PDB file of C-alpha atoms and ligand atoms in Angstrom:
ATOM      1  CA  MET A1452     -12.953  22.236 -24.072  1.00  0.00           C
ATOM      2  CA  ARG A1453     -12.006  18.824 -22.802  1.00  0.00           C
ATOM      3  CA  GLY A1454      -8.822  17.547 -21.221  1.00  0.00           C
ATOM      4  CA  TYR A1455      -7.181  14.171 -21.763  1.00  0.00           C
ATOM      5  CA  PHE A1456      -7.871  11.058 -19.755  1.00  0.00           C
ATOM      6  CA  ILE A1457      -4.801   8.851 -19.302  1.00  0.00           C
ATOM      7  CA  THR A1458      -4.879   5.592 -17.367  1.00  0.00           C
ATOM      8  CA  PHE A1459      -2.199   3.214 -16.063  1.00  0.00           C
ATOM      9  CA  GLU A1460      -2.838  -0.497 -15.658  1.00  0.00           C
ATOM     10  CA  GLY A1461      -0.918  -3.613 -14.709  1.00  0.00           C
ATOM     11  CA  ILE A1462      -0.477  -6.301 -12.089  1.00  0.00           C
ATOM     12  CA  GLU A1463       0.580  -5.634  -8.498  1.00  0.00           C
ATOM     13  CA  GLY A1464       3.948  -3.924  -8.258  1.00  0.00           C
ATOM     14  CA  ALA A1465       4.227  -3.298 -12.018  1.00  0.00           C
ATOM     15  CA  GLY A1466       5.214   0.338 -11.481  1.00  0.00           C
ATOM     16  CA  LYS A1467       1.922   2.096 -12.274  1.00  0.00           C
ATOM     17  CA  SER A1468       2.078   4.507  -9.343  1.00  0.00           C
ATOM     18  CA  THR A1469       5.711   5.340 -10.117  1.00  0.00           C
ATOM     19  CA  GLN A1470       4.899   6.250 -13.734  1.00  0.00           C
ATOM     20  CA  SER A1471       1.651   8.071 -12.825  1.00  0.00           C
ATOM     21  CA  VAL A1472       3.544  10.323 -10.417  1.00  0.00           C
ATOM     22  CA  MET A1473       6.321  10.945 -12.977  1.00  0.00           C
ATOM     23  CA  LEU A1474       3.771  11.940 -15.631  1.00  0.00           C
ATOM     24  CA  HIS A1475       1.849  14.175 -13.249  1.00  0.00           C
ATOM     25  CA  ASN A1476       5.055  15.991 -12.242  1.00  0.00           C
ATOM     26  CA  TYR A1477       6.142  16.307 -15.870  1.00  0.00           C
ATOM     27  CA  LEU A1478       2.825  17.894 -16.870  1.00  0.00           C
ATOM     28  CA  LEU A1479       2.871  20.343 -13.947  1.00  0.00           C
ATOM     29  CA  GLN A1480       6.459  21.301 -14.750  1.00  0.00           C
ATOM     30  CA  ASN A1481       5.303  22.030 -18.294  1.00  0.00           C
ATOM     31  CA  ASN A1482       2.576  24.341 -16.980  1.00  0.00           C
ATOM     32  CA  LYS A1483      -0.290  21.999 -17.806  1.00  0.00           C
ATOM     33  CA  LYS A1484      -3.376  21.588 -15.645  1.00  0.00           C
ATOM     34  CA  ALA A1485      -3.165  18.011 -14.400  1.00  0.00           C
ATOM     35  CA  VAL A1486      -4.680  15.925 -11.649  1.00  0.00           C
ATOM     36  CA  LEU A1487      -3.472  12.558 -10.397  1.00  0.00           C
ATOM     37  CA  THR A1488      -5.995  10.106  -9.020  1.00  0.00           C
ATOM     38  CA  ARG A1489      -6.518   6.395  -8.518  1.00  0.00           C
ATOM     39  CA  GLU A1490      -9.028   3.583  -8.194  1.00  0.00           C
ATOM     40  CA  PRO A1491     -10.254   2.461  -5.843  1.00  0.00           C
ATOM     41  CA  GLY A1492     -10.294   5.501  -3.576  1.00  0.00           C
ATOM     42  CA  GLY A1493     -10.259   8.630  -5.744  1.00  0.00           C
ATOM     43  CA  THR A1494     -12.974  10.395  -3.706  1.00  0.00           C
ATOM     44  CA  THR A1495     -13.787  10.859  -0.017  1.00  0.00           C
ATOM     45  CA  THR A1496     -16.477   8.171  -0.059  1.00  0.00           C
ATOM     46  CA  GLY A1497     -14.333   6.099  -2.414  1.00  0.00           C
ATOM     47  CA  LYS A1498     -11.586   5.968   0.226  1.00  0.00           C
ATOM     48  CA  LYS A1499     -14.055   4.243   2.564  1.00  0.00           C
ATOM     49  CA  ILE A1500     -14.937   1.766  -0.192  1.00  0.00           C
ATOM     50  CA  ARG A1501     -11.205   1.158  -0.751  1.00  0.00           C
ATOM     51  CA  ASP A1502     -10.792   0.260   2.930  1.00  0.00           C
ATOM     52  CA  ILE A1503     -13.632  -2.252   2.671  1.00  0.00           C
ATOM     53  CA  LEU A1504     -12.203  -3.784  -0.503  1.00  0.00           C
ATOM     54  CA  LEU A1505      -8.600  -4.163   0.594  1.00  0.00           C
ATOM     55  CA  SER A1506      -8.836  -4.955   4.284  1.00  0.00           C
ATOM     56  CA  HIS A1507      -8.863  -8.519   5.530  1.00  0.00           C
ATOM     57  CA  THR A1508     -12.126 -10.148   6.589  1.00  0.00           C
ATOM     58  CA  ASP A1509     -13.202 -13.535   7.907  1.00  0.00           C
ATOM     59  CA  GLU A1510     -16.458 -13.268   5.989  1.00  0.00           C
ATOM     60  CA  ILE A1511     -17.009 -14.667   2.518  1.00  0.00           C
ATOM     61  CA  PHE A1512     -16.314 -11.897  -0.015  1.00  0.00           C
ATOM     62  CA  PRO A1513     -18.037 -12.974  -3.258  1.00  0.00           C
ATOM     63  CA  PRO A1514     -16.635 -11.658  -6.572  1.00  0.00           C
ATOM     64  CA  THR A1515     -20.026 -10.059  -7.232  1.00  0.00           C
ATOM     65  CA  ALA A1516     -19.697  -7.965  -4.063  1.00  0.00           C
ATOM     66  CA  GLU A1517     -16.212  -6.940  -5.218  1.00  0.00           C
ATOM     67  CA  LEU A1518     -17.544  -5.973  -8.624  1.00  0.00           C
ATOM     68  CA  PHE A1519     -20.356  -3.823  -7.205  1.00  0.00           C
ATOM     69  CA  LEU A1520     -18.025  -2.050  -4.791  1.00  0.00           C
ATOM     70  CA  TYR A1521     -15.415  -1.273  -7.470  1.00  0.00           C
ATOM     71  CA  GLU A1522     -18.163   0.040  -9.739  1.00  0.00           C
ATOM     72  CA  ALA A1523     -19.728   2.122  -6.931  1.00  0.00           C
ATOM     73  CA  ASP A1524     -16.306   3.638  -6.272  1.00  0.00           C
ATOM     74  CA  ARG A1525     -15.978   4.355 -10.014  1.00  0.00           C
ATOM     75  CA  SER A1526     -19.376   5.988 -10.317  1.00  0.00           C
ATOM     76  CA  LEU A1527     -18.494   8.361  -7.464  1.00  0.00           C
ATOM     77  CA  HIS A1528     -15.105   9.006  -9.054  1.00  0.00           C
ATOM     78  CA  ILE A1529     -16.517   9.739 -12.504  1.00  0.00           C
ATOM     79  CA  ASN A1530     -19.111  12.186 -11.185  1.00  0.00           C
ATOM     80  CA  ASN A1531     -17.088  13.955  -8.494  1.00  0.00           C
ATOM     81  CA  LEU A1532     -13.681  14.158 -10.096  1.00  0.00           C
ATOM     82  CA  ILE A1533     -12.978  12.672 -13.526  1.00  0.00           C
ATOM     83  CA  LYS A1534     -15.738  14.264 -15.592  1.00  0.00           C
ATOM     84  CA  PRO A1535     -15.646  17.694 -13.903  1.00  0.00           C
ATOM     85  CA  LYS A1536     -11.850  17.907 -14.251  1.00  0.00           C
ATOM     86  CA  LEU A1537     -11.926  16.837 -17.910  1.00  0.00           C
ATOM     87  CA  GLN A1538     -14.580  19.472 -18.569  1.00  0.00           C
ATOM     88  CA  GLU A1539     -12.284  22.070 -17.000  1.00  0.00           C
ATOM     89  CA  GLY A1540      -9.580  21.031 -19.481  1.00  0.00           C
ATOM     90  CA  PHE A1541      -7.367  19.102 -17.046  1.00  0.00           C
ATOM     91  CA  TYR A1542      -5.221  16.097 -17.853  1.00  0.00           C
ATOM     92  CA  VAL A1543      -6.665  13.391 -15.624  1.00  0.00           C
ATOM     93  CA  ILE A1544      -4.145  10.669 -14.826  1.00  0.00           C
ATOM     94  CA  CYS A1545      -5.709   7.645 -13.192  1.00  0.00           C
ATOM     95  CA  ASP A1546      -3.820   4.779 -11.539  1.00  0.00           C
ATOM     96  CA  ARG A1547      -6.090   1.819 -12.484  1.00  0.00           C
ATOM     97  CA  PHE A1548      -9.508   2.045 -14.134  1.00  0.00           C
ATOM     98  CA  THR A1549     -11.998  -0.236 -15.936  1.00  0.00           C
ATOM     99  CA  ASP A1550      -9.360  -2.604 -17.358  1.00  0.00           C
ATOM    100  CA  SER A1551      -8.494  -3.602 -13.785  1.00  0.00           C
ATOM    101  CA  THR A1552     -12.103  -4.663 -13.198  1.00  0.00           C
ATOM    102  CA  LEU A1553     -12.097  -6.702 -16.376  1.00  0.00           C
ATOM    103  CA  ALA A1554      -8.753  -8.322 -15.528  1.00  0.00           C
ATOM    104  CA  TYR A1555      -9.374  -8.950 -11.794  1.00  0.00           C
ATOM    105  CA  GLN A1556     -13.129  -9.538 -11.422  1.00  0.00           C
ATOM    106  CA  GLY A1557     -13.589 -10.836 -14.981  1.00  0.00           C
ATOM    107  CA  TYR A1558     -10.577 -12.846 -16.134  1.00  0.00           C
ATOM    108  CA  ALA A1559      -9.199 -13.766 -12.680  1.00  0.00           C
ATOM    109  CA  ARG A1560     -12.301 -14.112 -10.466  1.00  0.00           C
ATOM    110  CA  GLY A1561     -14.255 -15.615 -13.360  1.00  0.00           C
ATOM    111  CA  LEU A1562     -17.271 -13.294 -13.550  1.00  0.00           C
ATOM    112  CA  ASP A1563     -18.955 -13.136 -16.945  1.00  0.00           C
ATOM    113  CA  ILE A1564     -16.882 -10.845 -19.201  1.00  0.00           C
ATOM    114  CA  LYS A1565     -19.877  -9.342 -20.977  1.00  0.00           C
ATOM    115  CA  THR A1566     -21.509  -8.486 -17.619  1.00  0.00           C
ATOM    116  CA  VAL A1567     -18.314  -6.869 -16.317  1.00  0.00           C
ATOM    117  CA  LYS A1568     -18.038  -4.792 -19.506  1.00  0.00           C
ATOM    118  CA  GLU A1569     -21.666  -3.681 -19.103  1.00  0.00           C
ATOM    119  CA  MET A1570     -21.124  -2.761 -15.462  1.00  0.00           C
ATOM    120  CA  ASN A1571     -18.013  -0.790 -16.437  1.00  0.00           C
ATOM    121  CA  SER A1572     -19.982   1.053 -19.051  1.00  0.00           C
ATOM    122  CA  ILE A1573     -22.791   1.901 -16.602  1.00  0.00           C
ATOM    123  CA  ALA A1574     -20.353   3.170 -13.949  1.00  0.00           C
ATOM    124  CA  THR A1575     -18.326   5.282 -16.400  1.00  0.00           C
ATOM    125  CA  GLU A1576     -21.413   6.580 -18.195  1.00  0.00           C
ATOM    126  CA  GLY A1577     -19.634   5.606 -21.386  1.00  0.00           C
ATOM    127  CA  LEU A1578     -16.422   7.555 -20.726  1.00  0.00           C
ATOM    128  CA  LYS A1579     -13.264   5.808 -21.974  1.00  0.00           C
ATOM    129  CA  PRO A1580      -9.610   6.726 -21.495  1.00  0.00           C
ATOM    130  CA  ASP A1581      -7.931   8.494 -24.414  1.00  0.00           C
ATOM    131  CA  ILE A1582      -4.923   6.266 -23.871  1.00  0.00           C
ATOM    132  CA  THR A1583      -3.964   3.501 -21.448  1.00  0.00           C
ATOM    133  CA  PHE A1584      -0.442   2.395 -20.555  1.00  0.00           C
ATOM    134  CA  LEU A1585      -0.282  -1.245 -19.555  1.00  0.00           C
ATOM    135  CA  ILE A1586       2.928  -1.784 -17.618  1.00  0.00           C
ATOM    136  CA  ASP A1587       3.697  -5.453 -18.063  1.00  0.00           C
ATOM    137  CA  ILE A1588       6.014  -7.477 -15.837  1.00  0.00           C
ATOM    138  CA  PRO A1589       6.227 -11.139 -14.807  1.00  0.00           C
ATOM    139  CA  VAL A1590       3.996 -11.890 -11.813  1.00  0.00           C
ATOM    140  CA  GLU A1591       6.889 -13.116  -9.649  1.00  0.00           C
ATOM    141  CA  GLU A1592       8.754  -9.832 -10.164  1.00  0.00           C
ATOM    142  CA  GLY A1593       5.721  -7.685  -9.272  1.00  0.00           C
ATOM    143  CA  LEU A1594       4.972  -9.646  -6.104  1.00  0.00           C
ATOM    144  CA  LYS A1595       8.643  -9.577  -5.105  1.00  0.00           C
ATOM    145  CA  ARG A1596       8.662  -5.787  -5.403  1.00  0.00           C
ATOM    146  CA  ILE A1597       5.622  -5.249  -3.163  1.00  0.00           C
ATOM    147  CA  SER A1598       6.569  -7.852  -0.545  1.00  0.00           C
ATOM    148  CA  ARG A1599       9.790  -5.922   0.061  1.00  0.00           C
ATOM    149  CA  GLU A1600       7.755  -2.878   1.089  1.00  0.00           C
ATOM    150  CA  ARG A1601       4.650  -3.744   3.076  1.00  0.00           C
ATOM    151  CA  GLU A1602       2.180  -6.339   4.233  1.00  0.00           C
ATOM    152  CA  LYS A1603      -0.003  -7.671   1.395  1.00  0.00           C
ATOM    153  CA  ASP A1604      -3.668  -6.565   1.196  1.00  0.00           C
ATOM    154  CA  ARG A1605      -6.658  -8.904   0.700  1.00  0.00           C
ATOM    155  CA  ILE A1606      -6.275  -9.160  -3.071  1.00  0.00           C
ATOM    156  CA  GLU A1607      -2.473  -9.281  -3.161  1.00  0.00           C
ATOM    157  CA  LYS A1608      -2.642 -12.326  -0.864  1.00  0.00           C
ATOM    158  CA  GLU A1609      -4.248 -14.455  -3.617  1.00  0.00           C
ATOM    159  CA  ASP A1610      -2.085 -17.251  -5.071  1.00  0.00           C
ATOM    160  CA  LEU A1611       0.315 -17.062  -8.017  1.00  0.00           C
ATOM    161  CA  ASN A1612      -2.196 -18.617 -10.396  1.00  0.00           C
ATOM    162  CA  PHE A1613      -4.699 -15.831  -9.675  1.00  0.00           C
ATOM    163  CA  HIS A1614      -2.088 -13.172 -10.453  1.00  0.00           C
ATOM    164  CA  ARG A1615      -1.104 -14.994 -13.657  1.00  0.00           C
ATOM    165  CA  LYS A1616      -4.726 -14.868 -14.809  1.00  0.00           C
ATOM    166  CA  ILE A1617      -4.754 -11.118 -14.171  1.00  0.00           C
ATOM    167  CA  ARG A1618      -1.646 -10.594 -16.294  1.00  0.00           C
ATOM    168  CA  GLU A1619      -3.081 -12.737 -19.096  1.00  0.00           C
ATOM    169  CA  GLY A1620      -6.359 -10.803 -18.829  1.00  0.00           C
ATOM    170  CA  PHE A1621      -4.588  -7.467 -19.241  1.00  0.00           C
ATOM    171  CA  LEU A1622      -2.664  -8.760 -22.266  1.00  0.00           C
ATOM    172  CA  LYS A1623      -5.924  -9.967 -23.817  1.00  0.00           C
ATOM    173  CA  ILE A1624      -7.506  -6.542 -23.324  1.00  0.00           C
ATOM    174  CA  ALA A1625      -4.462  -4.912 -24.973  1.00  0.00           C
ATOM    175  CA  GLU A1626      -4.696  -7.339 -27.884  1.00  0.00           C
ATOM    176  CA  GLU A1627      -8.375  -6.456 -28.369  1.00  0.00           C
ATOM    177  CA  GLU A1628      -7.862  -2.687 -28.074  1.00  0.00           C
ATOM    178  CA  LYS A1629      -4.494  -2.091 -29.707  1.00  0.00           C
ATOM    179  CA  GLU A1630      -5.142   1.573 -30.476  1.00  0.00           C
ATOM    180  CA  ARG A1631      -6.018   2.539 -26.888  1.00  0.00           C
ATOM    181  CA  VAL A1632      -3.846   0.197 -24.830  1.00  0.00           C
ATOM    182  CA  ILE A1633      -0.073   0.491 -25.134  1.00  0.00           C
ATOM    183  CA  ILE A1634       2.026  -2.265 -23.564  1.00  0.00           C
ATOM    184  CA  LEU A1635       5.273  -1.163 -21.925  1.00  0.00           C
ATOM    185  CA  ASN A1636       8.004  -3.433 -20.583  1.00  0.00           C
ATOM    186  CA  GLY A1637       7.896  -2.832 -16.817  1.00  0.00           C
ATOM    187  CA  THR A1638      11.226  -4.552 -16.174  1.00  0.00           C
ATOM    188  CA  GLU A1639      13.075  -1.627 -17.744  1.00  0.00           C
ATOM    189  CA  LYS A1640      14.328   1.234 -15.583  1.00  0.00           C
ATOM    190  CA  PRO A1641      11.610   3.765 -14.557  1.00  0.00           C
ATOM    191  CA  GLU A1642      13.325   6.578 -16.510  1.00  0.00           C
ATOM    192  CA  VAL A1643      13.473   4.439 -19.673  1.00  0.00           C
ATOM    193  CA  ILE A1644       9.756   3.574 -19.407  1.00  0.00           C
ATOM    194  CA  PHE A1645       8.864   7.190 -18.759  1.00  0.00           C
ATOM    195  CA  LYS A1646      10.810   8.413 -21.805  1.00  0.00           C
ATOM    196  CA  LYS A1647       8.719   6.068 -23.961  1.00  0.00           C
ATOM    197  CA  ILE A1648       5.481   7.350 -22.388  1.00  0.00           C
ATOM    198  CA  VAL A1649       6.390  10.950 -23.198  1.00  0.00           C
ATOM    199  CA  GLU A1650       7.367   9.987 -26.738  1.00  0.00           C
ATOM    200  CA  ILE A1651       4.051   8.188 -27.338  1.00  0.00           C
ATOM    201  CA  LEU A1652       1.995  11.055 -25.881  1.00  0.00           C
ATOM    202  CA  LYS A1653       3.868  13.539 -28.088  1.00  0.00           C
ATOM    203  CA  ASN A1654       3.392  11.377 -31.190  1.00  0.00           C
ATOM    204  CA  ARG A1655      -0.355  11.305 -30.533  1.00  0.00           C
ATOM    205  CA  ASN A1656      -0.474  15.056 -29.950  1.00  0.00           C
ATOM    206  CA  ILE A1657      -1.778  14.499 -26.422  1.00  0.00           C
ATOM    207  CA  ILE A1658       1.032  16.588 -24.901  1.00  0.00           C
TER     208      ILE A1658
HETATM  209  N1  T5A B1172      -8.582  -3.799  -8.198  1.00  0.00           N
HETATM  210  C1  T5A B1172      -8.610  -2.479  -8.567  1.00  0.00           C
HETATM  211  C2  T5A B1172      -9.560  -4.706  -8.645  1.00  0.00           C
HETATM  212  O1  T5A B1172      -9.542  -5.884  -8.269  1.00  0.00           O
HETATM  213  N2  T5A B1172     -10.527  -4.245  -9.477  1.00  0.00           N
HETATM  214  C3  T5A B1172     -10.611  -2.947  -9.880  1.00  0.00           C
HETATM  215  O2  T5A B1172     -11.535  -2.576 -10.614  1.00  0.00           O
HETATM  216  C4  T5A B1172      -9.600  -2.026  -9.405  1.00  0.00           C
HETATM  217  C5  T5A B1172      -9.661  -0.581  -9.827  1.00  0.00           C
HETATM  218  C6  T5A B1172      -5.731  -1.834  -5.661  1.00  0.00           C
HETATM  219  C7  T5A B1172      -6.194  -3.276  -5.664  1.00  0.00           C
HETATM  220  O3  T5A B1172      -7.502  -3.338  -6.166  1.00  0.00           O
HETATM  221  C8  T5A B1172      -7.569  -4.244  -7.243  1.00  0.00           C
HETATM  222  C9  T5A B1172      -6.181  -4.292  -7.784  1.00  0.00           C
HETATM  223  C10 T5A B1172      -5.322  -4.129  -6.564  1.00  0.00           C
HETATM  224  O4  T5A B1172      -5.181  -5.397  -5.979  1.00  0.00           O
HETATM  225  P1  T5A B1172      -3.483  -0.729  -4.964  1.00  0.00           P
HETATM  226  O5  T5A B1172      -2.898  -0.490  -3.613  1.00  0.00           O
HETATM  227  O6  T5A B1172      -3.935   0.474  -5.693  1.00  0.00           O
HETATM  228  O7  T5A B1172      -4.660  -1.759  -4.825  1.00  0.00           O
HETATM  229  O8  T5A B1172      -2.451  -1.630  -5.685  1.00  0.00           O
HETATM  230  P2  T5A B1172      -1.586  -1.428  -6.930  1.00  0.00           P
HETATM  231  O9  T5A B1172      -2.266  -0.510  -7.899  1.00  0.00           O
HETATM  232  O10 T5A B1172      -1.230  -2.771  -7.449  1.00  0.00           O
HETATM  233  O11 T5A B1172      -0.334  -0.668  -6.367  1.00  0.00           O
HETATM  234  P3  T5A B1172       1.103  -1.209  -6.168  1.00  0.00           P
HETATM  235  O12 T5A B1172       1.823  -0.170  -5.373  1.00  0.00           O
HETATM  236  O13 T5A B1172       1.089  -2.574  -5.624  1.00  0.00           O
HETATM  237  O14 T5A B1172       1.722  -1.338  -7.590  1.00  0.00           O
HETATM  238  P4  T5A B1172       2.253  -0.296  -8.639  1.00  0.00           P
HETATM  239  O15 T5A B1172       1.597   1.028  -8.469  1.00  0.00           O
HETATM  240  O16 T5A B1172       2.145  -0.913  -9.957  1.00  0.00           O
HETATM  241  O17 T5A B1172       3.781  -0.185  -8.322  1.00  0.00           O
HETATM  242  P5  T5A B1172       4.664   1.027  -7.733  1.00  0.00           P
HETATM  243  O18 T5A B1172       4.878   2.042  -8.747  1.00  0.00           O
HETATM  244  O19 T5A B1172       4.117   1.419  -6.406  1.00  0.00           O
HETATM  245  O20 T5A B1172       6.026   0.224  -7.557  1.00  0.00           O
HETATM  246  C11 T5A B1172       6.173  -0.851  -6.655  1.00  0.00           C
HETATM  247  C12 T5A B1172       7.665  -0.961  -6.235  1.00  0.00           C
HETATM  248  O21 T5A B1172       8.449  -1.241  -7.387  1.00  0.00           O
HETATM  249  C13 T5A B1172       9.401  -0.197  -7.609  1.00  0.00           C
HETATM  250  C14 T5A B1172       8.902   1.011  -6.834  1.00  0.00           C
HETATM  251  O22 T5A B1172       9.944   1.873  -6.472  1.00  0.00           O
HETATM  252  C15 T5A B1172       8.243   0.350  -5.649  1.00  0.00           C
HETATM  253  O23 T5A B1172       9.241   0.011  -4.732  1.00  0.00           O
HETATM  254  N3  T5A B1172       9.453   0.052  -9.060  1.00  0.00           N
HETATM  255  C16 T5A B1172      10.399  -0.445  -9.858  1.00  0.00           C
HETATM  256  N4  T5A B1172      11.483  -1.219  -9.613  1.00  0.00           N
HETATM  257  C17 T5A B1172      12.259  -1.563 -10.684  1.00  0.00           C
HETATM  258  N5  T5A B1172      12.006  -1.147 -11.973  1.00  0.00           N
HETATM  259  C18 T5A B1172      10.938  -0.373 -12.244  1.00  0.00           C
HETATM  260  N6  T5A B1172      10.685   0.007 -13.517  1.00  0.00           N
HETATM  261  C19 T5A B1172      10.084   0.004 -11.171  1.00  0.00           C
HETATM  262  N7  T5A B1172       8.956   0.758 -11.109  1.00  0.00           N
HETATM  263  C20 T5A B1172       8.582   0.766  -9.814  1.00  0.00           C
END
């Protein structure tokens, strides 16, 4: 018995958390076993890694250090939560996963793509999502949404060009993995996006 692994990806403020929560609630209301988690920070130790990654520092923070920390967080997450829950037959919904590492540390920070893919594969022990929803919105819109709510973290504070590279990176990943990665228009209303998600999951016999 194995559950389904569903991930949400996108730039800052795209609406990933909103849709993850909606899907989690929908599954629970339909009497399914479902767990909602996120990266970084899906485990107790992972939360400490998240603090390191997102808090501001005066020290140089090389992309390689970022990569190792995101992958360390992922390895903990895979072993303590994702794999055990899937084995128990749960739907595991994860807000960000390996595509974020490829888009941020690979396409935006400029680390070698093949190396990032290898590191992802080591950290996940080969586990891939059954389906990934890429919520796509223009960078300006995403940043506008988050700046209305809170102070920006270390990564959100990067310039517009950096965020554009992330969006392009995600679109490239979706182009390369059309079967797994579904692009959704994040400028539509949350309810409209969610209706499409449910439709797609039903069509694929996932729910
Ligand atoms: N990172 C992460 C890496 O660099 N490498 C990695 O490997 C990984 C895993 C994580 C940071 O780490 C980086 C990426 C990130 O910089 P985070 O706090 O988890 O940081 O940041 P985000 O995942 O980007 O979370 P955000 O809250 O910024 O964005 P969401 O989840 O996409 O957006 P959400 O749902 O919280 O919505 C934001 C606002 O928009 C509204 C919401 O109500 C909210 O106000 N909204 C909409 N408004 C209009 N229309 C819609 N359809 C809307 N949907 C939501």
